Backbone as numpy.savetxt, mean C-alpha at the origin, in Angstrom:
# Nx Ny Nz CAx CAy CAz Cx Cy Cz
-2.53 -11.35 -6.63 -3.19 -11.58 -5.35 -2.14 -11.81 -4.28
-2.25 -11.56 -3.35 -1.44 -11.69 -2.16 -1.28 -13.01 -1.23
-0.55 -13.08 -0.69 -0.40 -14.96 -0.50 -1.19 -14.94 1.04
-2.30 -15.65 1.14 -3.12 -16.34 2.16 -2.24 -16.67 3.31
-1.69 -16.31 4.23 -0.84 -17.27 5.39 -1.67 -18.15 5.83
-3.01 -18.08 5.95 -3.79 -19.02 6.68 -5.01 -20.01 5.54
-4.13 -19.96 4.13 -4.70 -20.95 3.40 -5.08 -22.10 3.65
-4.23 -23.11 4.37 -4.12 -24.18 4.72 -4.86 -24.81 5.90
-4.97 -23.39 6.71 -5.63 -23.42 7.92 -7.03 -23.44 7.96
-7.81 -24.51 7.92 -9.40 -24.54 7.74 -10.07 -24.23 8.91
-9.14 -23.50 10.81 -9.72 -23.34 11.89 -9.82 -21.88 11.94
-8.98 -21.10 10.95 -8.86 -20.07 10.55 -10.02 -19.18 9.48
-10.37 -18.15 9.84 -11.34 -17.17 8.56 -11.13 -16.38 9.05
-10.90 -15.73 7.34 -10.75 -14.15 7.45 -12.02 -13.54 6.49
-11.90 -12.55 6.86 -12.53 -11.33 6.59 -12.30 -9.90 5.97
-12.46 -9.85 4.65 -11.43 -8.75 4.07 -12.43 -7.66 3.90
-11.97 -6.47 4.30 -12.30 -5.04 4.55 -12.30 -4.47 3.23
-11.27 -4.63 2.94 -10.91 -3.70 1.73 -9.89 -3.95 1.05
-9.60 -3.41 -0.49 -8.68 -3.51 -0.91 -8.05 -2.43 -1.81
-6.86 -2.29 -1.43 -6.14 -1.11 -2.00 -4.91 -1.36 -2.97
-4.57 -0.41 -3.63 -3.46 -0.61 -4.79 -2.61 0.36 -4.45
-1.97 0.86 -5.40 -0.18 1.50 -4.64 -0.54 2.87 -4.75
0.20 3.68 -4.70 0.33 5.06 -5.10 1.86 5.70 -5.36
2.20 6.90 -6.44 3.44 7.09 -6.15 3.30 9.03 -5.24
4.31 9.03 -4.34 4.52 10.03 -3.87 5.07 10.68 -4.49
5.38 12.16 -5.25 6.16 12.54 -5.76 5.67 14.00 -5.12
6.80 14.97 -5.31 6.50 16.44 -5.36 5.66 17.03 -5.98
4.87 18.16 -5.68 3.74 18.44 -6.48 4.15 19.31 -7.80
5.77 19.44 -7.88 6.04 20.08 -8.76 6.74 18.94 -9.84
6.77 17.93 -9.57 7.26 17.13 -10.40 6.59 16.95 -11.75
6.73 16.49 -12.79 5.93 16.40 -14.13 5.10 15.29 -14.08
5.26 14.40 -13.06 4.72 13.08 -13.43 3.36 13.53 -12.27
3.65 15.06 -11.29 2.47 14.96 -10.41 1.18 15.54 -11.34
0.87 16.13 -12.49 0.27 16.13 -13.45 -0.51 14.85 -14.33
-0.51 13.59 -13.97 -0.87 12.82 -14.16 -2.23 11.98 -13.69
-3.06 11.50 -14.07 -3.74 10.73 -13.29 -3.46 9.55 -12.58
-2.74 9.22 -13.22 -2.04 7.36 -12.78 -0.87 7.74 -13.37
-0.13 6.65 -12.69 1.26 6.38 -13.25 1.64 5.34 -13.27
2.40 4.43 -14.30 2.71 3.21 -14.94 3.96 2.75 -14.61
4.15 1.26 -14.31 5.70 1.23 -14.40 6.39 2.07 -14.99
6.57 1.51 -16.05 7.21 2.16 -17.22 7.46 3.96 -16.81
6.54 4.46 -16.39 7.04 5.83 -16.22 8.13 6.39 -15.19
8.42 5.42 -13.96 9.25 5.22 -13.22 10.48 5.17 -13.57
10.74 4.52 -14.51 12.07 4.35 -15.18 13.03 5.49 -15.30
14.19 5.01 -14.41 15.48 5.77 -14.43 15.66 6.62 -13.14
14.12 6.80 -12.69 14.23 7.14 -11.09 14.64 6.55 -9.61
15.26 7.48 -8.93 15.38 6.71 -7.72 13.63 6.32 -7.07
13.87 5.07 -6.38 12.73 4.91 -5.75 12.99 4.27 -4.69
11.82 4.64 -3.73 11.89 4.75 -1.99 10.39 3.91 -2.13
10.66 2.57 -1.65 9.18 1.62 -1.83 8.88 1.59 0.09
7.69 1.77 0.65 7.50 1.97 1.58 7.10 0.21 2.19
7.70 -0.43 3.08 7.85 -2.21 3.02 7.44 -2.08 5.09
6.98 -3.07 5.37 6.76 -3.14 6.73 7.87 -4.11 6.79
7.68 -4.33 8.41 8.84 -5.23 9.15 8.91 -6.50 8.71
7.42 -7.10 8.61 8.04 -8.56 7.69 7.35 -8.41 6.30
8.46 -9.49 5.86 8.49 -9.94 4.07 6.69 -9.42 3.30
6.28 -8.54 2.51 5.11 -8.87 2.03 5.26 -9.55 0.17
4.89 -10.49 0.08 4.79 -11.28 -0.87 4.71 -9.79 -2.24
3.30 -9.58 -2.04 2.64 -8.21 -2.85 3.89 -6.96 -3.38
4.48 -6.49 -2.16 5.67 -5.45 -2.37 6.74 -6.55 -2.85
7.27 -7.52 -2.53 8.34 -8.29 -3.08 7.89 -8.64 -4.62
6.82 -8.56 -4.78 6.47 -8.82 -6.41 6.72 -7.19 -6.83
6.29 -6.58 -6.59 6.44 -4.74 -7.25 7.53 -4.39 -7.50
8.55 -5.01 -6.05 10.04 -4.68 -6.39 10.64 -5.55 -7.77
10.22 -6.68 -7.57 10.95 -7.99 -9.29 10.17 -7.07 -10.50
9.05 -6.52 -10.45 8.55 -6.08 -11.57 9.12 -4.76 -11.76
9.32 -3.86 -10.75 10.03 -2.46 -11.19 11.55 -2.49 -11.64
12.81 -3.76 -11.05 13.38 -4.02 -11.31 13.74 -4.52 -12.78
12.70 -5.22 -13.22 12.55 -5.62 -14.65 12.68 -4.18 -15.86
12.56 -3.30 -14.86 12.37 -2.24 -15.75 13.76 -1.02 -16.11
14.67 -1.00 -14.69 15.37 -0.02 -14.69 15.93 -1.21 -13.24
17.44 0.09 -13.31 18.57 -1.03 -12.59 18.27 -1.53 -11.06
18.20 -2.54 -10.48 17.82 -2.76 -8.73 18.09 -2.03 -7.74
19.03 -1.09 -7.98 20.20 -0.53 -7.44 19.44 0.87 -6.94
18.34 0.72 -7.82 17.91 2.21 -8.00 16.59 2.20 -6.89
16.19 0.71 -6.12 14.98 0.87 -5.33 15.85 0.31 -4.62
15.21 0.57 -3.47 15.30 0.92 -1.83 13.82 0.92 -0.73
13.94 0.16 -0.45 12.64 0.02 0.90 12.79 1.13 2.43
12.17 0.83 2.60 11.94 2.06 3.86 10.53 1.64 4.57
10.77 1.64 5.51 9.66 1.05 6.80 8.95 2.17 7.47
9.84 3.34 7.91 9.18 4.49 8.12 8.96 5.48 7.40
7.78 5.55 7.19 6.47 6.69 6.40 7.00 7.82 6.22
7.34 8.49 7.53 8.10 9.87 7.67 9.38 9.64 7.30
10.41 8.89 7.45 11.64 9.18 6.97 11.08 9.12 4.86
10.29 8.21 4.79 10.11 8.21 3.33 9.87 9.48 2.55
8.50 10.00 3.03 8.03 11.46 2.94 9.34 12.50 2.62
10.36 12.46 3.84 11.35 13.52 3.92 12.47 13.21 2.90
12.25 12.04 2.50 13.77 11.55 1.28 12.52 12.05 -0.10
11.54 11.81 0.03 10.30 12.77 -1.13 11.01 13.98 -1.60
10.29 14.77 -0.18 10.29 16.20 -0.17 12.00 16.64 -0.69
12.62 16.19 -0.60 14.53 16.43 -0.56 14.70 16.40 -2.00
13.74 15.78 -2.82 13.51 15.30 -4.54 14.53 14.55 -4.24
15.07 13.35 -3.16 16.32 12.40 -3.78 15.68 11.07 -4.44
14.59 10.82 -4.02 13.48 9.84 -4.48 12.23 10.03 -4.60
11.84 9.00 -5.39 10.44 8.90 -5.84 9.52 8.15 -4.99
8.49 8.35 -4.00 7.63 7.06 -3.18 6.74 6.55 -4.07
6.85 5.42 -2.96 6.00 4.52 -3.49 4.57 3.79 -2.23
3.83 3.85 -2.25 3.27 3.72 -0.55 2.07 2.97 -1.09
1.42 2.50 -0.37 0.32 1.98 -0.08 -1.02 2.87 0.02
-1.83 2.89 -0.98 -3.02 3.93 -0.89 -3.58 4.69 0.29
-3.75 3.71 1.00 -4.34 3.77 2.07 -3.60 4.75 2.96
-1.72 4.65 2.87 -1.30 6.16 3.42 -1.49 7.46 2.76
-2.25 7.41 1.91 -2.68 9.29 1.24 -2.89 10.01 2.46
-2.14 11.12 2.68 -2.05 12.05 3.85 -2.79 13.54 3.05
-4.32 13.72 3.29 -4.80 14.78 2.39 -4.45 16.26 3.35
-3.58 16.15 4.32 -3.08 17.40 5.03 -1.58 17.72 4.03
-1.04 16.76 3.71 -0.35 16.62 3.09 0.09 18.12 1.67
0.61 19.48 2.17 0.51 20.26 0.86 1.49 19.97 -0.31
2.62 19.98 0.20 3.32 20.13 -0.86 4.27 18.43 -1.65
3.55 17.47 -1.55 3.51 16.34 -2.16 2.36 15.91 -2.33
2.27 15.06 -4.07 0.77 14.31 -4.55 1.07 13.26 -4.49
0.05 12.44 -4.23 -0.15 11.13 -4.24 -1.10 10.62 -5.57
-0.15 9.94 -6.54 -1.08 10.19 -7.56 -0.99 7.73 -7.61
-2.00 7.58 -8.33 -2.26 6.58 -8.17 -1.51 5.42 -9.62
-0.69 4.60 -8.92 -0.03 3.55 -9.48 -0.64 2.64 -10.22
-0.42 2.32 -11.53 -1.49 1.35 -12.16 -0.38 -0.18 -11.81
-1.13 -0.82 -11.46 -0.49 -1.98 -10.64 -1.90 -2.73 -10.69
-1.70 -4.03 -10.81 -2.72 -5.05 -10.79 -3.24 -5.83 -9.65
-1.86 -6.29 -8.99 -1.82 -6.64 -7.52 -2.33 -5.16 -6.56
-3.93 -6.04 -5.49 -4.01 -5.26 -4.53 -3.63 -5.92 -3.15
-3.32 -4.53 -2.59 -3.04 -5.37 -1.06 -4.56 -5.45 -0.04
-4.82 -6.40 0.61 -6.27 -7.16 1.02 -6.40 -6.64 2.74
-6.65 -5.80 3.33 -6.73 -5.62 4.37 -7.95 -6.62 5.46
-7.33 -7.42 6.19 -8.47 -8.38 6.19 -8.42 -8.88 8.09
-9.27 -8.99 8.87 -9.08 -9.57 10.21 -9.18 -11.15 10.08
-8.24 -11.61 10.82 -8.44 -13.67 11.02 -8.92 -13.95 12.31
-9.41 -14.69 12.60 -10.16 -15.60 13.89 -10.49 -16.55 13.83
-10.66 -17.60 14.53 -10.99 -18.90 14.92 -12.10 -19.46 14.35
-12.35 -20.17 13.57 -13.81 -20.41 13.34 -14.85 -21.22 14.36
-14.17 -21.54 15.22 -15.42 -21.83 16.14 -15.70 -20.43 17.31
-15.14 -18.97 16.68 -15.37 -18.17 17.39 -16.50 -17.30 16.53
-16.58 -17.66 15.23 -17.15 -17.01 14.47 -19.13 -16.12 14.38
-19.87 -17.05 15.49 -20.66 -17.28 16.38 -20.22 -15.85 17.17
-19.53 -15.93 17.65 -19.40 -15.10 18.92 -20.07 -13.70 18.69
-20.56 -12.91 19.87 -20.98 -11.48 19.49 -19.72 -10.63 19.38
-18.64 -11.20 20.12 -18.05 -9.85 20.58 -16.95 -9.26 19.06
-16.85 -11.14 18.20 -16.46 -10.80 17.33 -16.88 -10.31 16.35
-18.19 -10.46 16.18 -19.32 -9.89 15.31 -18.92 -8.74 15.49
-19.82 -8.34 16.42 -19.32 -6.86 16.39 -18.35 -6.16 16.39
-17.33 -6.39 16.99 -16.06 -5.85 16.26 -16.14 -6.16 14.97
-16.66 -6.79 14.11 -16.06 -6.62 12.79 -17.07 -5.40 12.16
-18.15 -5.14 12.48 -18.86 -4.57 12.08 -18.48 -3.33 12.62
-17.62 -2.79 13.90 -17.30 -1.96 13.98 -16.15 -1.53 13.06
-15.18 -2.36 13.10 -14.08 -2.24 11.66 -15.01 -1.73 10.71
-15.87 -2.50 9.92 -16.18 -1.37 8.78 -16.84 -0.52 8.69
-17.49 0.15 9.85 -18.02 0.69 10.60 -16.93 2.37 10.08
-15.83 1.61 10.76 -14.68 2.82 11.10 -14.13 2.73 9.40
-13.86 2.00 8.97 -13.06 2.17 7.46 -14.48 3.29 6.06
-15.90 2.75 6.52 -16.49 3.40 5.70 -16.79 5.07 5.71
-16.67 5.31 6.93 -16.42 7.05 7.92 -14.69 6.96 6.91
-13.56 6.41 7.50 -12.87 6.59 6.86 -12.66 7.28 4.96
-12.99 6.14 4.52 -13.20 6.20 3.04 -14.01 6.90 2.59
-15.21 7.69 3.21 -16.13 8.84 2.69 -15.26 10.15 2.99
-13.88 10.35 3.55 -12.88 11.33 4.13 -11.72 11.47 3.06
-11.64 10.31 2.06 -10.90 10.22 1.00 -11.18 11.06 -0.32
C-alpha cells in the first residue's frame, strides 16, 4: 500500500479514483512481449528504465529495493520523462517500467504488457473536510470519475 501523506491529518479526506499496478514496456519483438504478465524474476539481468516523478514515491522506492533484491542496482535507473523513457525502449538499451495508467494504445511498435506486483499506486483527490458539503467539490469529484470511467472504457 502506498504511504497516506495526510494520515495524520483528520481536516484532510481523500477520495480514491482508482487503482493501478505497473506495467513493463518492452519492444514488441522482445520474447518477454509474448507474455501475459511479467514477474520480477523475469527481469533479471536486464537493464531497466523505472519511470519515477519529481518527488520521492514510497510505492516506486519499494519496486526499486525489490527489483534490486533480484539482479545488480546498477542495472536500474529512474527517468521522469515518459518520452525520453519510451526512446531508451525503442533503442532496446532498456527495459520500462511505467505506471499502467501510461499504456499509450497509439503506441505500434512497443507492448505494454502487465507487471505482477502487489503494491498498487492509489490515484486519489484531498480536500478539507469542512469543504466536503460543498457543491462545487461534489461535483468536481463526480466529474473526475466521470472523466476516468469514459477513460477506462478506451482501455
Amino acid at each position: 500500500m502506498q504511504n497516506d501523506y495526510f494520515a495524520n491529518e483528520n481536516q484532510i479526506v481523500s477520495t480514491c479514483f482508482l487503482k493501478k499496478g505497473f506495467s513493463v514496456l518492452i519492444n514488441r519483438t522482445d520474447s518477454l512481449a509474448q507474455q501475459e504478465e511479467i514477474t520480477l524474476s523475469d527481469l533479471t539481468n536486464r537493464k531497466l528504465l523505472i519511470w519515477d516523478s519529481a518527488f520521492i514515491s514510497p510505492i516506486i522506492e519499494n519496486l526499486k529495493l525489490q527489483l534490486s533484491k533480484i539482479q545488480s542496482p546498477f542495472s536500474i535507473e529512474s527517468c521522469a520523462d515518459y518520452f525520453q523513457l519510451i526512446t531508451q525502449v525503442r533503442v532496446e538499451s532498456y527495459t520500462g517500467i511505467i505506471p499502467s495508467i501510461m499504456f499509450d494504445r497509439c503506441n505500434q511498435d512497443l507492448s505494454y504488457v502487465p507487471l505482477v506486483y502487489s503494491q498498487k499506486i492509489e490515484y486519489c483527490a484531498n480536500y478539507l473536510q469542512k469543504n466536503c458539503d460543498n457543491d462545487s467539490i461534489q461535483k468536481s469529484l463526480q466529474v473526475i470519475k466521470k472523466a476516468i470511467a469514459i477513460t477506462q472504457a478506451k482501455w
